PDB file of C-alpha atoms in Angstrom:
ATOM      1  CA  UNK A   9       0.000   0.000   0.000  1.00 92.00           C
ATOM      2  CA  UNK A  10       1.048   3.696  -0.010  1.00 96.00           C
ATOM      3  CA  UNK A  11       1.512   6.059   2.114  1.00 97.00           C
ATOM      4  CA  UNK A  12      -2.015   7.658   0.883  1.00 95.00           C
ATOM      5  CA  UNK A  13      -3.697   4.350   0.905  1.00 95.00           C
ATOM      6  CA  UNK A  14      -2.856   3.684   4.482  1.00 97.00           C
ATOM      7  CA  UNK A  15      -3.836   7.158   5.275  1.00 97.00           C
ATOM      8  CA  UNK A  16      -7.096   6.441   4.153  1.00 94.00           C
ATOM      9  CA  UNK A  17      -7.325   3.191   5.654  1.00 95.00           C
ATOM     10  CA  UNK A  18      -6.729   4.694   9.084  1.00 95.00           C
ATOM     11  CA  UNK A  19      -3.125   2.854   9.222  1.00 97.00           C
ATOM     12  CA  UNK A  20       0.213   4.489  10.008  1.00 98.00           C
ATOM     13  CA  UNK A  21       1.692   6.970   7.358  1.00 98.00           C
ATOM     14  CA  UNK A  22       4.538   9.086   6.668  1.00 98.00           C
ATOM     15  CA  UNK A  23       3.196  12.486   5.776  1.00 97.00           C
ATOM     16  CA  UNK A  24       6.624  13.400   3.751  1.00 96.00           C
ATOM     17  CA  UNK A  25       5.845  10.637   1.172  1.00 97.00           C
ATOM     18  CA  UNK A  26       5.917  12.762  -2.159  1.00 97.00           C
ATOM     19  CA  UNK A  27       2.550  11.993  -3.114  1.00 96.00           C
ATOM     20  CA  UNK A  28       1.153  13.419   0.180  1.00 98.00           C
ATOM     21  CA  UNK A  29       3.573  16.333  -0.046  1.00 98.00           C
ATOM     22  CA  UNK A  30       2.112  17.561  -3.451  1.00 98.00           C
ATOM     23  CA  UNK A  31      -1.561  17.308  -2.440  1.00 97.00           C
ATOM     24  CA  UNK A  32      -0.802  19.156   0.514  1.00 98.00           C
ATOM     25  CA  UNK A  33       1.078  22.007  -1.163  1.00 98.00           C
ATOM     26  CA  UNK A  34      -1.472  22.244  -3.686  1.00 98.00           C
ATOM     27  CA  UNK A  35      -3.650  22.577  -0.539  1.00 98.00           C
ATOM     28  CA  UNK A  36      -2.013  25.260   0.641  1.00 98.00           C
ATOM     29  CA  UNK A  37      -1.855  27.398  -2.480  1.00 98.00           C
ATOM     30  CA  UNK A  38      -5.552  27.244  -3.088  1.00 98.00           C
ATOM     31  CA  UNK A  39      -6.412  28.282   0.611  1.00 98.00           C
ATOM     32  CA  UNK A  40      -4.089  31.382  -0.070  1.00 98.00           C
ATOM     33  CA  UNK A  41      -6.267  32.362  -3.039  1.00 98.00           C
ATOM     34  CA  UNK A  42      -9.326  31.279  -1.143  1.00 98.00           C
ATOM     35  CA  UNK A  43      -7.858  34.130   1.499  1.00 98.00           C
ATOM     36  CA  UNK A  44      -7.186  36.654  -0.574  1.00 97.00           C
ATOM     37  CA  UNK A  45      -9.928  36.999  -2.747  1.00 97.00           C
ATOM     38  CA  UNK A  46     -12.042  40.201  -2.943  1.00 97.00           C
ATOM     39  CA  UNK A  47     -14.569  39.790   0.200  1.00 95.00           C
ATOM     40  CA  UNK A  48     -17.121  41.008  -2.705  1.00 96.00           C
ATOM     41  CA  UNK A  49     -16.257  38.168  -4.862  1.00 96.00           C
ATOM     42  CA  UNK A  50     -18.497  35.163  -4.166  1.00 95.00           C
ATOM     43  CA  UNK A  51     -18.254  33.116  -7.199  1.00 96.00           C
ATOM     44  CA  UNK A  52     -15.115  33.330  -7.081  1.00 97.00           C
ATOM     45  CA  UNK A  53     -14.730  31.989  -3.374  1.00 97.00           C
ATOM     46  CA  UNK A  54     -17.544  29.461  -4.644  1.00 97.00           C
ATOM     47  CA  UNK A  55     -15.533  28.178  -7.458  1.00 98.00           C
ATOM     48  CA  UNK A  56     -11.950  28.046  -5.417  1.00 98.00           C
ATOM     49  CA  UNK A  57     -14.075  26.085  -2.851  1.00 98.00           C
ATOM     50  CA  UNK A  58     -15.650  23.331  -5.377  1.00 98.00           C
ATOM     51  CA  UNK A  59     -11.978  22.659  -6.722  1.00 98.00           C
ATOM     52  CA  UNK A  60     -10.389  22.852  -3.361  1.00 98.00           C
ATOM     53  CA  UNK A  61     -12.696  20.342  -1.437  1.00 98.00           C
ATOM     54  CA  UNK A  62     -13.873  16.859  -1.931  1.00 98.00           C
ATOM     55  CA  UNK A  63     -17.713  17.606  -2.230  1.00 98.00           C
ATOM     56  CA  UNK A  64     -19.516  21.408  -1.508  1.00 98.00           C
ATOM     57  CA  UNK A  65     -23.461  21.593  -1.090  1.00 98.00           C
ATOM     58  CA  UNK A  66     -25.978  24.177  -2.018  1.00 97.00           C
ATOM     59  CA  UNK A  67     -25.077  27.578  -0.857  1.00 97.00           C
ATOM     60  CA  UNK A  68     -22.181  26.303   1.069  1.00 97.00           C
ATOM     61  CA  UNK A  69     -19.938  28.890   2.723  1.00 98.00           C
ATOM     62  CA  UNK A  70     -16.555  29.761   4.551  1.00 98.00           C
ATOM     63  CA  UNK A  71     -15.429  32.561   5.902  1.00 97.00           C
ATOM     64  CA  UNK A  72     -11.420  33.261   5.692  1.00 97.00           C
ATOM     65  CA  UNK A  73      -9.310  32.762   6.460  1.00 97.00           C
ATOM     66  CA  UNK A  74      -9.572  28.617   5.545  1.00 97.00           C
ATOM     67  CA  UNK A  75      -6.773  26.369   6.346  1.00 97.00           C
ATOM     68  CA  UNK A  76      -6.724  22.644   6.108  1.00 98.00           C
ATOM     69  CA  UNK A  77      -4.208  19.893   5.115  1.00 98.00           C
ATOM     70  CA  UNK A  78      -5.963  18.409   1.828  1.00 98.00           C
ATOM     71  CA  UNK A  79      -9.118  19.822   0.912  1.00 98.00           C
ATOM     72  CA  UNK A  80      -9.767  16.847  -0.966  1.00 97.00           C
ATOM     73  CA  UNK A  81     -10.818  14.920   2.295  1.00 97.00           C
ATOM     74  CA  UNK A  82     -13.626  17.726   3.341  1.00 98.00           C
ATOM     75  CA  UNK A  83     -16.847  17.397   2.292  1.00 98.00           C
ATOM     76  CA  UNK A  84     -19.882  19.856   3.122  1.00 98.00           C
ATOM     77  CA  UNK A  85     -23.579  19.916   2.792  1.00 98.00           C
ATOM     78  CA  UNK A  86     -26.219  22.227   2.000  1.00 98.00           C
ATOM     79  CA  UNK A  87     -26.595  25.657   3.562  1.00 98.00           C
ATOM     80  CA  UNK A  88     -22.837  24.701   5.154  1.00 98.00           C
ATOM     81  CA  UNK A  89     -21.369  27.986   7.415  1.00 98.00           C
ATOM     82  CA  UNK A  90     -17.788  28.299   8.796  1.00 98.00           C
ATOM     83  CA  UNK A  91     -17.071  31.665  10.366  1.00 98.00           C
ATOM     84  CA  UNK A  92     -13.528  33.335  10.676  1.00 98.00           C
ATOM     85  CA  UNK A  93     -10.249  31.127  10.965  1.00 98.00           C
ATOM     86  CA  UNK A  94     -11.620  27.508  11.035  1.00 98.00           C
ATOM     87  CA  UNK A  95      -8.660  24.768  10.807  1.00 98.00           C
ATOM     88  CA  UNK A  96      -9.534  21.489   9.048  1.00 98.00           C
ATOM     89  CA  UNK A  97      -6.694  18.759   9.546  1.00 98.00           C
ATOM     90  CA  UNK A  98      -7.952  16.495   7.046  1.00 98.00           C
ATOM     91  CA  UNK A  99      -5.716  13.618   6.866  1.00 98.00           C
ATOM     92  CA  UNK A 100      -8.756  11.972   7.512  1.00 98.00           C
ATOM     93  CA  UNK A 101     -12.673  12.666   5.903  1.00 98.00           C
ATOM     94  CA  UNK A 102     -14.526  15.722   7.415  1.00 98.00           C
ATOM     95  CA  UNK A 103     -17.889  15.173   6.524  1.00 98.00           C
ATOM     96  CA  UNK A 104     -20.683  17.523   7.264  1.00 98.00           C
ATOM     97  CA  UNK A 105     -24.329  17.490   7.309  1.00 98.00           C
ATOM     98  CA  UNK A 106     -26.962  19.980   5.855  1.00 98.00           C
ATOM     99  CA  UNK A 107     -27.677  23.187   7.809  1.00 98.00           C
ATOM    100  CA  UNK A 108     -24.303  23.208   9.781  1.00 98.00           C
ATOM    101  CA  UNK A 109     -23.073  26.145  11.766  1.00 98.00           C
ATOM    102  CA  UNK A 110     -19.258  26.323  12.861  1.00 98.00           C
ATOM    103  CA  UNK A 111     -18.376  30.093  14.865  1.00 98.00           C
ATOM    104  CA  UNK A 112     -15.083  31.165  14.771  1.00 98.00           C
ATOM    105  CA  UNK A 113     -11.848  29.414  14.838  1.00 98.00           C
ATOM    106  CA  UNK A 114     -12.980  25.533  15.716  1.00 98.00           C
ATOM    107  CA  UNK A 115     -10.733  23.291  14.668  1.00 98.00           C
ATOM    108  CA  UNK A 116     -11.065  19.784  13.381  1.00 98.00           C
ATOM    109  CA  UNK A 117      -8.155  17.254  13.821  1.00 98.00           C
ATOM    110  CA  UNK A 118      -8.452  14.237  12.161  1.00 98.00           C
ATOM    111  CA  UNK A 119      -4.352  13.255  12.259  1.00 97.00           C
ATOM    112  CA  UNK A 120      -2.894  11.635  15.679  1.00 97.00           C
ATOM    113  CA  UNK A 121       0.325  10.834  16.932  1.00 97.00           C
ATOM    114  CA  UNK A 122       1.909   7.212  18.664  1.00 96.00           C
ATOM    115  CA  UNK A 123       1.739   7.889  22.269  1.00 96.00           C
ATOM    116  CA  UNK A 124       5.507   6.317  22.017  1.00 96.00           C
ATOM    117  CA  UNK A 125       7.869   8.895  21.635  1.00 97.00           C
ATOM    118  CA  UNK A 126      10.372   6.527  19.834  1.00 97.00           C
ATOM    119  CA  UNK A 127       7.936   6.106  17.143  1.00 96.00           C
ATOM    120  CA  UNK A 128       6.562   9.246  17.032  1.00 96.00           C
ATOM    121  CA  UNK A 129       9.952  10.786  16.486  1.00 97.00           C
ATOM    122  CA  UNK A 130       9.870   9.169  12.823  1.00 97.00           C
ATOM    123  CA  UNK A 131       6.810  11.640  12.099  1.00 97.00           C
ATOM    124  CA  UNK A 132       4.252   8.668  11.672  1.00 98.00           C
ATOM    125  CA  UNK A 133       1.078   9.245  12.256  1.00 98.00           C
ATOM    126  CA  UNK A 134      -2.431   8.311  11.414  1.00 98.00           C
ATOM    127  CA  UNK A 135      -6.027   9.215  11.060  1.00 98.00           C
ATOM    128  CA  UNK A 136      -9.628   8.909  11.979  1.00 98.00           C
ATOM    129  CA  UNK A 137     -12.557  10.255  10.390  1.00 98.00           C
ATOM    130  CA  UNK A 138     -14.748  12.874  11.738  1.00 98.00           C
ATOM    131  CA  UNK A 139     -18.574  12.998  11.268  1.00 98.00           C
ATOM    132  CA  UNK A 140     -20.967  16.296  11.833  1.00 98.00           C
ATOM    133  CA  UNK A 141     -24.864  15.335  11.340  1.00 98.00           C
ATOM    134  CA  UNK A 142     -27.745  17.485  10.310  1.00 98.00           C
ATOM    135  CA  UNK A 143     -28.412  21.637  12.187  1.00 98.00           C
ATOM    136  CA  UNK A 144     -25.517  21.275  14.719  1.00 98.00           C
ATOM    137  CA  UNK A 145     -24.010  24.225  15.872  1.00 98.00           C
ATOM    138  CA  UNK A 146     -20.740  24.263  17.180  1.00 98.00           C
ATOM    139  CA  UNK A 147     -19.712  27.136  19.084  1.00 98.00           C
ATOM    140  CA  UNK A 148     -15.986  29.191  19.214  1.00 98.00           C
ATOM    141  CA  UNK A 149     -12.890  27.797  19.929  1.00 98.00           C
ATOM    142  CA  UNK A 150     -14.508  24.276  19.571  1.00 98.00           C
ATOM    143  CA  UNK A 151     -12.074  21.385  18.958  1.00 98.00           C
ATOM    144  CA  UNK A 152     -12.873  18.224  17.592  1.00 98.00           C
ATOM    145  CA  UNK A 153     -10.261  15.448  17.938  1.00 98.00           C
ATOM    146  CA  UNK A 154     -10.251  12.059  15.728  1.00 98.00           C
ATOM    147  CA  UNK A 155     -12.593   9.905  15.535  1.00 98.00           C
ATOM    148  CA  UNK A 156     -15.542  11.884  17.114  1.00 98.00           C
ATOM    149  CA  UNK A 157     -19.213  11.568  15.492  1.00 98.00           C
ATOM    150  CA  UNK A 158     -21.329  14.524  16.166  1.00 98.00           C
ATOM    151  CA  UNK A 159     -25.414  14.069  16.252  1.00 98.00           C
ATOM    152  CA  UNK A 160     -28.185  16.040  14.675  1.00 98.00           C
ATOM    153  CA  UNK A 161     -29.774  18.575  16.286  1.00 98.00           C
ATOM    154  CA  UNK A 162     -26.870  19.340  19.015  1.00 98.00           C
ATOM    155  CA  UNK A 163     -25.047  22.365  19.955  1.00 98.00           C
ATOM    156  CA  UNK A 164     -22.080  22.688  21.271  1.00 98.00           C
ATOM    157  CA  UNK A 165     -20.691  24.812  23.745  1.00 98.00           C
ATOM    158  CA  UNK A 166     -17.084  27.158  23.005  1.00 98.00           C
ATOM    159  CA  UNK A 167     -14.337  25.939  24.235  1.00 98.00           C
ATOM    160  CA  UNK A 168     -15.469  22.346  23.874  1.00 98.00           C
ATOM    161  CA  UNK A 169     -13.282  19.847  23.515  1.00 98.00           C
ATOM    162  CA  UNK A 170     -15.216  16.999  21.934  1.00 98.00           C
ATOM    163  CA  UNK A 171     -12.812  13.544  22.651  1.00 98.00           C
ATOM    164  CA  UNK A 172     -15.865  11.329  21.928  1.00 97.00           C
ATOM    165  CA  UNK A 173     -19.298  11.018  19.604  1.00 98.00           C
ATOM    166  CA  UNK A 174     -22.113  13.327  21.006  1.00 98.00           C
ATOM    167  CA  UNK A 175     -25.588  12.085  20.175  1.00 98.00           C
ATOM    168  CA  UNK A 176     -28.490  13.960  18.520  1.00 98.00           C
ATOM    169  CA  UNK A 177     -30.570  16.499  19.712  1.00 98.00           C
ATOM    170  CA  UNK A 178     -28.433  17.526  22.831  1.00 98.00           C
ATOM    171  CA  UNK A 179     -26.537  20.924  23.917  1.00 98.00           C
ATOM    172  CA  UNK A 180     -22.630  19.234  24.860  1.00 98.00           C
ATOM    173  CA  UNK A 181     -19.628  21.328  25.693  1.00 98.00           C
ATOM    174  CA  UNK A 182     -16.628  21.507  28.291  1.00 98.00           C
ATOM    175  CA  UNK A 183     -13.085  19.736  28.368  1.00 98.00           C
ATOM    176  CA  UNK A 184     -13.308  16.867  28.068  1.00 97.00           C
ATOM    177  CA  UNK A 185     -16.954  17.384  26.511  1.00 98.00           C
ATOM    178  CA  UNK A 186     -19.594  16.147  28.110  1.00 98.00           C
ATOM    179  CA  UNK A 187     -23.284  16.156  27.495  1.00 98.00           C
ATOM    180  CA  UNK A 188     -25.081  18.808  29.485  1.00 98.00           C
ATOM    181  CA  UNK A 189     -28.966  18.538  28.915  1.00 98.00           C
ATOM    182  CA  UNK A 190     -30.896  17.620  25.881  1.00 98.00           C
ATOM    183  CA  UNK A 191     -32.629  19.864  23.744  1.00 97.00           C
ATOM    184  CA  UNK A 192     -36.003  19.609  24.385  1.00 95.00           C
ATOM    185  CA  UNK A 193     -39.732  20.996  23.379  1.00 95.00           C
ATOM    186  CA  UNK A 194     -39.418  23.314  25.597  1.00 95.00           C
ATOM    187  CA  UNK A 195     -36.625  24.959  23.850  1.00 95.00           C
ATOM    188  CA  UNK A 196     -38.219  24.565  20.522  1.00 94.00           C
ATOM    189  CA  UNK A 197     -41.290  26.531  21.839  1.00 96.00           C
ATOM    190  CA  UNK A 198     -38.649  28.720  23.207  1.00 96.00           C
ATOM    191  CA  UNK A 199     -37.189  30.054  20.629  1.00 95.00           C
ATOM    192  CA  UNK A 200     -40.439  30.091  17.870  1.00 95.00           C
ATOM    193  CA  UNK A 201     -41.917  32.477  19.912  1.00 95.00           C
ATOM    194  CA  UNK A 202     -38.966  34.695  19.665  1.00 95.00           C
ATOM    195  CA  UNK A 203     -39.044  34.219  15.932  1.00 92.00           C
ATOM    196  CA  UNK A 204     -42.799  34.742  15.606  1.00 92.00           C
ATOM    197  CA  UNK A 205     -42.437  37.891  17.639  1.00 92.00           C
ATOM    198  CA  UNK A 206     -39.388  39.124  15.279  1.00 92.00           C
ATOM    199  CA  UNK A 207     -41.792  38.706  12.034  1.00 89.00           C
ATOM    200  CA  UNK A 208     -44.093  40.863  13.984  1.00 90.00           C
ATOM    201  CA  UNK A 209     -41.825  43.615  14.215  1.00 90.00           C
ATOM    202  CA  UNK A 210     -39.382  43.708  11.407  1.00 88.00           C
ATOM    203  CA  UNK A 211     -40.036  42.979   7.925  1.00 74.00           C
ATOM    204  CA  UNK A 212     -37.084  41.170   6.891  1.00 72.00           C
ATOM    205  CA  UNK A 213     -38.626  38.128   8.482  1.00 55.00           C
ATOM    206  CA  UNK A 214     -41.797  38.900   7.160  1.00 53.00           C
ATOM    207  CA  UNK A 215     -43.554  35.947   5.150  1.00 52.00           C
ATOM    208  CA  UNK A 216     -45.201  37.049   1.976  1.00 45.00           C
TER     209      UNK A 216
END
């Protein structure tokens, strides 16, 4: 196997092997372009975005600056949002629902490191996937590590530091994250009444 086929098999992996080196400079120069683009320039973001990553949904969006490893590995659904300085380490898929909020400067770490130094000193490492369902919310200074699976419906708290999966439907955060409460009716009645009594009052959320 090579070096990228054992990255993507979640084995060890040098990251110097040529192949790896190439994808990641290419990486690199697109996210530079990505950065300096005219903040006026949509398409153009748009289009840098669609060749940079592995898959982009509907009305997908990211704020710079972007950086990540790949691109390649990254793949984001409809109606997608990353605010300002989001890291994706994508050594390993990133894979994100539909209707997914990220605030400013989470980070997503899909590479690890052998706990043995005498191993890790040869700059092996490896990978493990990381999962985002449907409407999750991840707050500020979020970091997910390898591995981690994120439910549906959850938010997460900044400065969470998300070690393992979270289910659906719940609000997480902390270090090591932990779930706090779920997300109830309650909160869903909650917040529709705010909403209904913002269309009352302004018109930009004004149906019809």
């Amino acid at each position: 196997m090579t070096d990228l086929e054992r990255m993507g098999a979640g084995q060890l992996y040098h990251p110097g092997d040529e192949a790896l080196a190439k994808a990641r400079m290419r990486a690199r120069v697109l996210c530079r372009r990505y950065n300096t683009t005219d903040p006026e320039d949509f398409q153009g973001r748009d289009a840098i975005l669609r060749e940079l990553l592995g898959s982009v949904g509907k009305d997908a969006y990211i704020e710079p600056s972007l950086c990540c490893d790949y691109g390649t590995q990254i793949h984001l659904g409809d109606f997608f949002y990353a605010n300002f300085d989001c890291v994706f380490l994508d050594a390993g898929t990133i894979t994100f629902g539909s209707r997914v909020y990220v605030a400013p400067r989470v980070c997503f770490y899909t590479v690890n490191h052998p706990m043995v130094p005498e191993i890790r000193n040869t700059d092996l490492e490896y990978a493990r996937p990381i999962t985002v369902g449907d409407n999750v919310w991840i707050g500020g200074n979020a970091v997910i590590l390898p591995g981690v699976t994120i439910g549906s419906g959850s938010v997460l708290a900044a400065g969470a530091v998300v070690n393992q999966d979270i289910p659906e439907n719940v609000l997480a955060g902390g270090n090591p994250c932990r779930v706090l409460r779920p997300l109830t009716e309650k909160d869903h009645a909650k917040w529709e009444a705010a909403r209904r009594e913002y269309e009352a009052v302004c018109s930009y959320g004004r149906k019809g």
